[in-house]
CSV table of N, CA and C in Angstrom, one decimal:
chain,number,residue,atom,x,y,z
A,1,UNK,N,35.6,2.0,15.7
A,1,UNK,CA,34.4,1.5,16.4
A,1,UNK,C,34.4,1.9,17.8
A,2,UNK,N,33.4,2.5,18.1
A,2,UNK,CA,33.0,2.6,19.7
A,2,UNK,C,32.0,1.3,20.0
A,3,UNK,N,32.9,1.1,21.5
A,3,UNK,CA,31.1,0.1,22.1
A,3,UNK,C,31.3,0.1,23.5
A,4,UNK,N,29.9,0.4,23.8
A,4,UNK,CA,29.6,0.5,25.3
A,4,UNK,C,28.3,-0.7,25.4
A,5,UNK,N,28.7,-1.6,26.7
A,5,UNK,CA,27.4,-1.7,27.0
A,5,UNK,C,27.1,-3.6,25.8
A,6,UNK,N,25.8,-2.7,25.2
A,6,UNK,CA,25.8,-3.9,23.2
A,6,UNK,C,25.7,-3.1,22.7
A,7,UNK,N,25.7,-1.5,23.0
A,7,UNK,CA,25.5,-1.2,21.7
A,7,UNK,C,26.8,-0.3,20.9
A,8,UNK,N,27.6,-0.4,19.4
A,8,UNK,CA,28.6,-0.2,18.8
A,8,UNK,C,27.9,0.3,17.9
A,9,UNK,N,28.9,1.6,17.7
A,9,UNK,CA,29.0,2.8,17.0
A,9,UNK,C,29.8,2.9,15.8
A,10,UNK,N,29.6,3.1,14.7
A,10,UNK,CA,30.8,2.9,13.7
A,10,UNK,C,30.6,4.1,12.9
A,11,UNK,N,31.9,5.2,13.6
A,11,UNK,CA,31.3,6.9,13.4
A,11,UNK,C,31.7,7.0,11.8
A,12,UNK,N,32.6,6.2,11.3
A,12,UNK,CA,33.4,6.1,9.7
A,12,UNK,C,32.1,6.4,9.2
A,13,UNK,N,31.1,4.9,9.1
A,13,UNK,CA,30.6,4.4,7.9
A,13,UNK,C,29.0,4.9,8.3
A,14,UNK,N,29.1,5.3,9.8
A,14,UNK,CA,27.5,6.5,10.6
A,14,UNK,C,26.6,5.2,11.0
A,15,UNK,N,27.3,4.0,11.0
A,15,UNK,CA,26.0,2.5,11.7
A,15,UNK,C,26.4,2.3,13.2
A,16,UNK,N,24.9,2.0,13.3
A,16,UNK,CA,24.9,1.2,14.8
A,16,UNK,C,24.4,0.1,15.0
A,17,UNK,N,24.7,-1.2,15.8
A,17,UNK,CA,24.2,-2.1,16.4
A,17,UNK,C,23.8,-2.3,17.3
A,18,UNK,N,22.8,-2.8,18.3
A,18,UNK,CA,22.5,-3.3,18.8
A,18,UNK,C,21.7,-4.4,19.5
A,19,UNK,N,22.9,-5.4,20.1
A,19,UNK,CA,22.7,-6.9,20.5
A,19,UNK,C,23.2,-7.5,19.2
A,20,UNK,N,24.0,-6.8,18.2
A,20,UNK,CA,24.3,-7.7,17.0
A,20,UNK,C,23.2,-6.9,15.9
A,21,UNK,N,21.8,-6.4,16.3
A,21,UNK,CA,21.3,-6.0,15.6
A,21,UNK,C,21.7,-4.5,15.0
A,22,UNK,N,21.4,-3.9,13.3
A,22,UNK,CA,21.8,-2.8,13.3
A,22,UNK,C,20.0,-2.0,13.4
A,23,UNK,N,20.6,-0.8,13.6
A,23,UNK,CA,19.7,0.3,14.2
A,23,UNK,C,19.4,1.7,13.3
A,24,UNK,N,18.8,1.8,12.7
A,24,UNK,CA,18.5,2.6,11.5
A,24,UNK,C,18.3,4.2,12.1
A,25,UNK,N,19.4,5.2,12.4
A,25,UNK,CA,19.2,6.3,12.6
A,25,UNK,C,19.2,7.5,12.1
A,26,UNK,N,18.4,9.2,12.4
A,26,UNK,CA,18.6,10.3,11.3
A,26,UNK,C,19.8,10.7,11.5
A,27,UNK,N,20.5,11.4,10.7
A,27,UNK,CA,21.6,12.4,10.7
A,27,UNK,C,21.7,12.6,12.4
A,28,UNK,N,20.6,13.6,12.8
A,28,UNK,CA,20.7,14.1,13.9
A,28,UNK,C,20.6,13.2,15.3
A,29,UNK,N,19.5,12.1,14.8
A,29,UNK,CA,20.0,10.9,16.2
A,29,UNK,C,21.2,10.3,15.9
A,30,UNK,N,22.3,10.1,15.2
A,30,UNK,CA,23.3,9.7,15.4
A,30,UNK,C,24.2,10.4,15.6
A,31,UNK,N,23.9,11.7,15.5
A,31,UNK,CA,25.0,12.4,16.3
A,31,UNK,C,25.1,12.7,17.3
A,32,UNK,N,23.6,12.7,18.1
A,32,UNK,CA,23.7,12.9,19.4
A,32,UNK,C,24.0,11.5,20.3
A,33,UNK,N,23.3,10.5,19.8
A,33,UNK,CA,24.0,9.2,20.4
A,33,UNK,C,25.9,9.0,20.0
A,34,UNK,N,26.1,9.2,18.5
A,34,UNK,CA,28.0,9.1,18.6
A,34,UNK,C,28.5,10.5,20.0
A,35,UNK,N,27.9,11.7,19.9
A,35,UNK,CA,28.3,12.4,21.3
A,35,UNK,C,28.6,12.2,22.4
A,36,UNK,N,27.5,11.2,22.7
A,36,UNK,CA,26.8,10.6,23.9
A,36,UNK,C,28.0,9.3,24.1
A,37,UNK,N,28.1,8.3,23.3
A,37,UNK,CA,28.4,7.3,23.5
A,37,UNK,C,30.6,7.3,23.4
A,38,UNK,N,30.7,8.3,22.5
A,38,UNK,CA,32.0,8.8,22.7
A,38,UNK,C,32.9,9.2,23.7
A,39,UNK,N,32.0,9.1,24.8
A,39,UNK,CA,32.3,9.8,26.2
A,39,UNK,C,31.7,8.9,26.9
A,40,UNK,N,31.2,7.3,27.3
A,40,UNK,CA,30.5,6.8,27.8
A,40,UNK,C,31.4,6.9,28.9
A,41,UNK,N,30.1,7.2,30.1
A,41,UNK,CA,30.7,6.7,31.6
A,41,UNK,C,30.9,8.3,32.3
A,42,UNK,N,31.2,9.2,30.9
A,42,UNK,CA,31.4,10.6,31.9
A,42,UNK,C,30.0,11.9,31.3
A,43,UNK,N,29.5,12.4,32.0
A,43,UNK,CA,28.3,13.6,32.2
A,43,UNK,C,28.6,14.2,30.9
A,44,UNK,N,27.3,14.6,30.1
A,44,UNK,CA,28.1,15.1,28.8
A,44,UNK,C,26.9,17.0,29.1
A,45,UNK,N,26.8,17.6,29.3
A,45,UNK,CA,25.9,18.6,29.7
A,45,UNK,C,25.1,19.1,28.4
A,46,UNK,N,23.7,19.9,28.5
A,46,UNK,CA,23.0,19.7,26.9
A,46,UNK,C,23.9,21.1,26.3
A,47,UNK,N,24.3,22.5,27.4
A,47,UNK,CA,25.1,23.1,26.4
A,47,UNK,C,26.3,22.3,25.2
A,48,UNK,N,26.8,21.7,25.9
A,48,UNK,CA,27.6,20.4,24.8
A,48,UNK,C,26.8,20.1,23.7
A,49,UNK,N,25.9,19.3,24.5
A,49,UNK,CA,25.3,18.4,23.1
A,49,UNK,C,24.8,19.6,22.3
A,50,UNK,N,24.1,20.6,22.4
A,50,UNK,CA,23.8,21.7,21.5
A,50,UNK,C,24.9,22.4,20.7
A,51,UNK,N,26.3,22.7,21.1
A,51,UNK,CA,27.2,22.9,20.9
A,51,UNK,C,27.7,21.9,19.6
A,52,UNK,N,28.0,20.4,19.9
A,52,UNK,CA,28.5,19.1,19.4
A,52,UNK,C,27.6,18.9,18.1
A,53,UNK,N,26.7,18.9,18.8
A,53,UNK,CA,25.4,18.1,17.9
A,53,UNK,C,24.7,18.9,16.6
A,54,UNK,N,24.6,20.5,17.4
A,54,UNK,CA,23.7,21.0,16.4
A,54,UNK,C,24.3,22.5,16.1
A,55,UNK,N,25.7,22.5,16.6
A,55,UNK,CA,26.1,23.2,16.0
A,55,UNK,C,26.1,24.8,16.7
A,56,UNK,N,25.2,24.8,17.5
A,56,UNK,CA,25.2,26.3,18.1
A,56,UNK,C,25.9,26.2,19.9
A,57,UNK,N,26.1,27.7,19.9
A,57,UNK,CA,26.7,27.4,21.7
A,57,UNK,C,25.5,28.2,22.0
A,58,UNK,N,24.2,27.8,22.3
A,58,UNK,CA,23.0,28.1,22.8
A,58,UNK,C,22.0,27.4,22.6
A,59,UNK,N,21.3,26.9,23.4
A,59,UNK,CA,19.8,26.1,23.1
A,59,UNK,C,18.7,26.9,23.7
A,60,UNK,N,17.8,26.8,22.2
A,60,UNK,CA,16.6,27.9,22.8
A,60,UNK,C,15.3,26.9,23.5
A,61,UNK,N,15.3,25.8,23.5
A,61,UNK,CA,14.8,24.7,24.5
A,61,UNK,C,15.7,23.6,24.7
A,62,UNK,N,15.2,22.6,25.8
A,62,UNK,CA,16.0,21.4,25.7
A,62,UNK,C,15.2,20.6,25.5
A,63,UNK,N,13.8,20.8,25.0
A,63,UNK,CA,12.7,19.9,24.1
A,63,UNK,C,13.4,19.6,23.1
A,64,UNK,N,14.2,19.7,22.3
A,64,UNK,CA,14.9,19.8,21.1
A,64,UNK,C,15.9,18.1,21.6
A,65,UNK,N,16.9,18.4,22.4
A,65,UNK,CA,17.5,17.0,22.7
A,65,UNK,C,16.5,16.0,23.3
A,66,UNK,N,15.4,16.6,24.5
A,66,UNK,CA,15.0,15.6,24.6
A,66,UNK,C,13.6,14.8,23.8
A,67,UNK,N,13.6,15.3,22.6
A,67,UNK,CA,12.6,15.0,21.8
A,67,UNK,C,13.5,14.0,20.7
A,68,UNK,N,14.8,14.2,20.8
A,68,UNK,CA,15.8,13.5,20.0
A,68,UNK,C,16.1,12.3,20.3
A,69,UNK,N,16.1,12.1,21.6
A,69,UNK,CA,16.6,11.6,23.0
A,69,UNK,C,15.6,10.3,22.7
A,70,UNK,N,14.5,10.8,23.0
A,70,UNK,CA,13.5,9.6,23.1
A,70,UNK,C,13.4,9.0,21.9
A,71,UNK,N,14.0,9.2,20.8
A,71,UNK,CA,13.4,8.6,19.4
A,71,UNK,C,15.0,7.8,19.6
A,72,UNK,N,16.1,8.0,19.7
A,72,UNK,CA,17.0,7.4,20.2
A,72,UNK,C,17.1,5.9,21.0
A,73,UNK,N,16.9,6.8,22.3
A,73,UNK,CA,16.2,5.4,23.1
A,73,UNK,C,15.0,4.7,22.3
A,74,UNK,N,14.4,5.1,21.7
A,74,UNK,CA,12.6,3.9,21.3
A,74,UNK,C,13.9,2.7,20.5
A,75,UNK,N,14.6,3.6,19.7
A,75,UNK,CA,15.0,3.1,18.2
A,75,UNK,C,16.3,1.5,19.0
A,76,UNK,N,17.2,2.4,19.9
A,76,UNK,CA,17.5,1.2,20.4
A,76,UNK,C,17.2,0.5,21.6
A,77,UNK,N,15.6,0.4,21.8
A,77,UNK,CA,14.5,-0.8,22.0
A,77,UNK,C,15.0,-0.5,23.6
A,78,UNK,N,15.2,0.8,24.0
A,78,UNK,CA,15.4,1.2,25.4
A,78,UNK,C,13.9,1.3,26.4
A,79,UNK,N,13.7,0.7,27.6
A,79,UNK,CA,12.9,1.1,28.1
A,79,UNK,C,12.9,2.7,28.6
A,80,UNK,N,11.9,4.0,28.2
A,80,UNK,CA,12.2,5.0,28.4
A,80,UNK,C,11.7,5.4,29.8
A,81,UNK,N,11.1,4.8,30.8
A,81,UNK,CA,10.8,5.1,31.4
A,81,UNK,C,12.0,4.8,33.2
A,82,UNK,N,12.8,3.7,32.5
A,82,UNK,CA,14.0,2.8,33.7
A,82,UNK,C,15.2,2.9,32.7
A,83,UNK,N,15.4,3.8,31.7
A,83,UNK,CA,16.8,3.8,30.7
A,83,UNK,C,17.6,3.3,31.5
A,84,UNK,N,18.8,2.3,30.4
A,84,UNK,CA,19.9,1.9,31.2
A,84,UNK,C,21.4,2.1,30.2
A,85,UNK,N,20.8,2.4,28.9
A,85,UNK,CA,21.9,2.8,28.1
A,85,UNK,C,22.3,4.5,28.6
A,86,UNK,N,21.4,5.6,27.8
A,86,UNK,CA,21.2,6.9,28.3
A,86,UNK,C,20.9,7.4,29.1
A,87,UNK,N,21.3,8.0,30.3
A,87,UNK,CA,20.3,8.6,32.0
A,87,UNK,C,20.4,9.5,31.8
A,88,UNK,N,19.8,10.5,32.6
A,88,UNK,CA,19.3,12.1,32.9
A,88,UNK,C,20.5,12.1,33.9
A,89,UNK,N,20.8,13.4,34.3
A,89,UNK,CA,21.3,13.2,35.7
A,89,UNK,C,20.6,15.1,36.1
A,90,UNK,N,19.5,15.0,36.7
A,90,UNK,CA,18.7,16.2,36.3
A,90,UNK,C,19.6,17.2,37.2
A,91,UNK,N,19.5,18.4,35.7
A,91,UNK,CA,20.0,19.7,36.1
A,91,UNK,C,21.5,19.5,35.8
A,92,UNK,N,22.0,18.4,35.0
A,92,UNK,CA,22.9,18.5,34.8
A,92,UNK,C,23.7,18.3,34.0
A,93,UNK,N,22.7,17.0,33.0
A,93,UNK,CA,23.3,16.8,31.9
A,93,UNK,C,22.8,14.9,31.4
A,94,UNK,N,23.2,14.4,30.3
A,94,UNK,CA,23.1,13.2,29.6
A,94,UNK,C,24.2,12.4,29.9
A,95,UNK,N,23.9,11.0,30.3
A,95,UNK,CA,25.7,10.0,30.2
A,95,UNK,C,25.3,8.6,29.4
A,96,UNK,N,26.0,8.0,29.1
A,96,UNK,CA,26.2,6.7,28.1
A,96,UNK,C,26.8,6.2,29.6
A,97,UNK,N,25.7,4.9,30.0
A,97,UNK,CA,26.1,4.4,31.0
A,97,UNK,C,27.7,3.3,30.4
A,98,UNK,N,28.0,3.2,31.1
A,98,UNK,CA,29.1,2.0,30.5
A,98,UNK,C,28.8,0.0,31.1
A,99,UNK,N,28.0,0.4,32.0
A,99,UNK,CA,26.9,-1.0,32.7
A,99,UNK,C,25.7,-1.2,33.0
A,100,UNK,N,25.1,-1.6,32.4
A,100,UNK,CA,23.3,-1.3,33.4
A,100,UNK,C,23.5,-1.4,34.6
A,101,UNK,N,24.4,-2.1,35.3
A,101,UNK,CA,24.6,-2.6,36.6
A,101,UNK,C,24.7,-0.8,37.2
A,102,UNK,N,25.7,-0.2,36.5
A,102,UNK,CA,25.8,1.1,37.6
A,102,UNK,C,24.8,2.0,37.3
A,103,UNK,N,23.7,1.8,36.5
A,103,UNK,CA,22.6,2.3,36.7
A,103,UNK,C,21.7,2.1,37.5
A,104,UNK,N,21.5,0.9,37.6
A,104,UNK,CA,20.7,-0.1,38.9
A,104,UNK,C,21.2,0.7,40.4
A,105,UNK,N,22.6,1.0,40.3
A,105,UNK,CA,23.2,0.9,41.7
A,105,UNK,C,23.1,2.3,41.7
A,106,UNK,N,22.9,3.2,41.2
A,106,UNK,CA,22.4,5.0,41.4
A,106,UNK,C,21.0,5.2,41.3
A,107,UNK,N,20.4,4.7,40.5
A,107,UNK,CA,18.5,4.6,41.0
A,107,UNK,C,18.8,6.4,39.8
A,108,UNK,N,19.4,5.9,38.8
A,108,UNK,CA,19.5,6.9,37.7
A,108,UNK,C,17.5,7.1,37.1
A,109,UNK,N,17.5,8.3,36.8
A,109,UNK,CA,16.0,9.1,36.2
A,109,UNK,C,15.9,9.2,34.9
A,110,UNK,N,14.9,9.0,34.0
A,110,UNK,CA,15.0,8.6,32.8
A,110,UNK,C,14.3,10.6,32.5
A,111,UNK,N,13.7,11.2,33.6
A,111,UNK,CA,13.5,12.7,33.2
A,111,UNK,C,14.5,13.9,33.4
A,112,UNK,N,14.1,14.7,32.7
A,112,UNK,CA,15.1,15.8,32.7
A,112,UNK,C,14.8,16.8,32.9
């Protein structure tokens, strides 16, 4: 089991929780959130996630993660506009915060 934050990952059995509640994800939003959340706290960049996630070492957009991204955040009831699970860190990449608190305290961007 991974857990950052409330929300836990359980990469075995492919479920998520969060707040206790579980979280009904595709193949491909759970691999980019177990990616994401596997690494909480450190910059994960989208050549990675494209690499990790989908298999290629090339992305021919990054509409592709971040069309993933947002269905991720809606799904775990993230505000997408002030994210405190998931942040941008633009031009550089995606992080699994490990506190809302240290999101609050970088004035982190929910665009990419």
């Amino acid at each position: 089991m991974i857990e950052a934050q409330d929300v836990l990952v359980d990469p075995v059995e492919r479920r998520v929780w969060r707040a206790g509640r579980e979280v009904t994800l595709s193949r491909m939003e759970f691999a980019l959130l177990h990616a994401l959340i596997s690494r909480a706290g450190e910059l994960v960049t989208r050549q990675e996630l494209m690499h990790q996630v989908w298999g290629t070492a090339f992305y021919t957009s990054s509409k592709t993660i971040d069309v993933h991204l947002g269905w991720v955040r809606r799904k775990l009831g993230e505000d997408t506009r002030r994210p405190t699970l998931i942040t941008t860190v633009r031009g550089r990449g995606l992080r699994f915060e490990t506190t809302a608190a240290d999101v609050r305290a970088e004035g982190a961007s929910a665009s990419g």
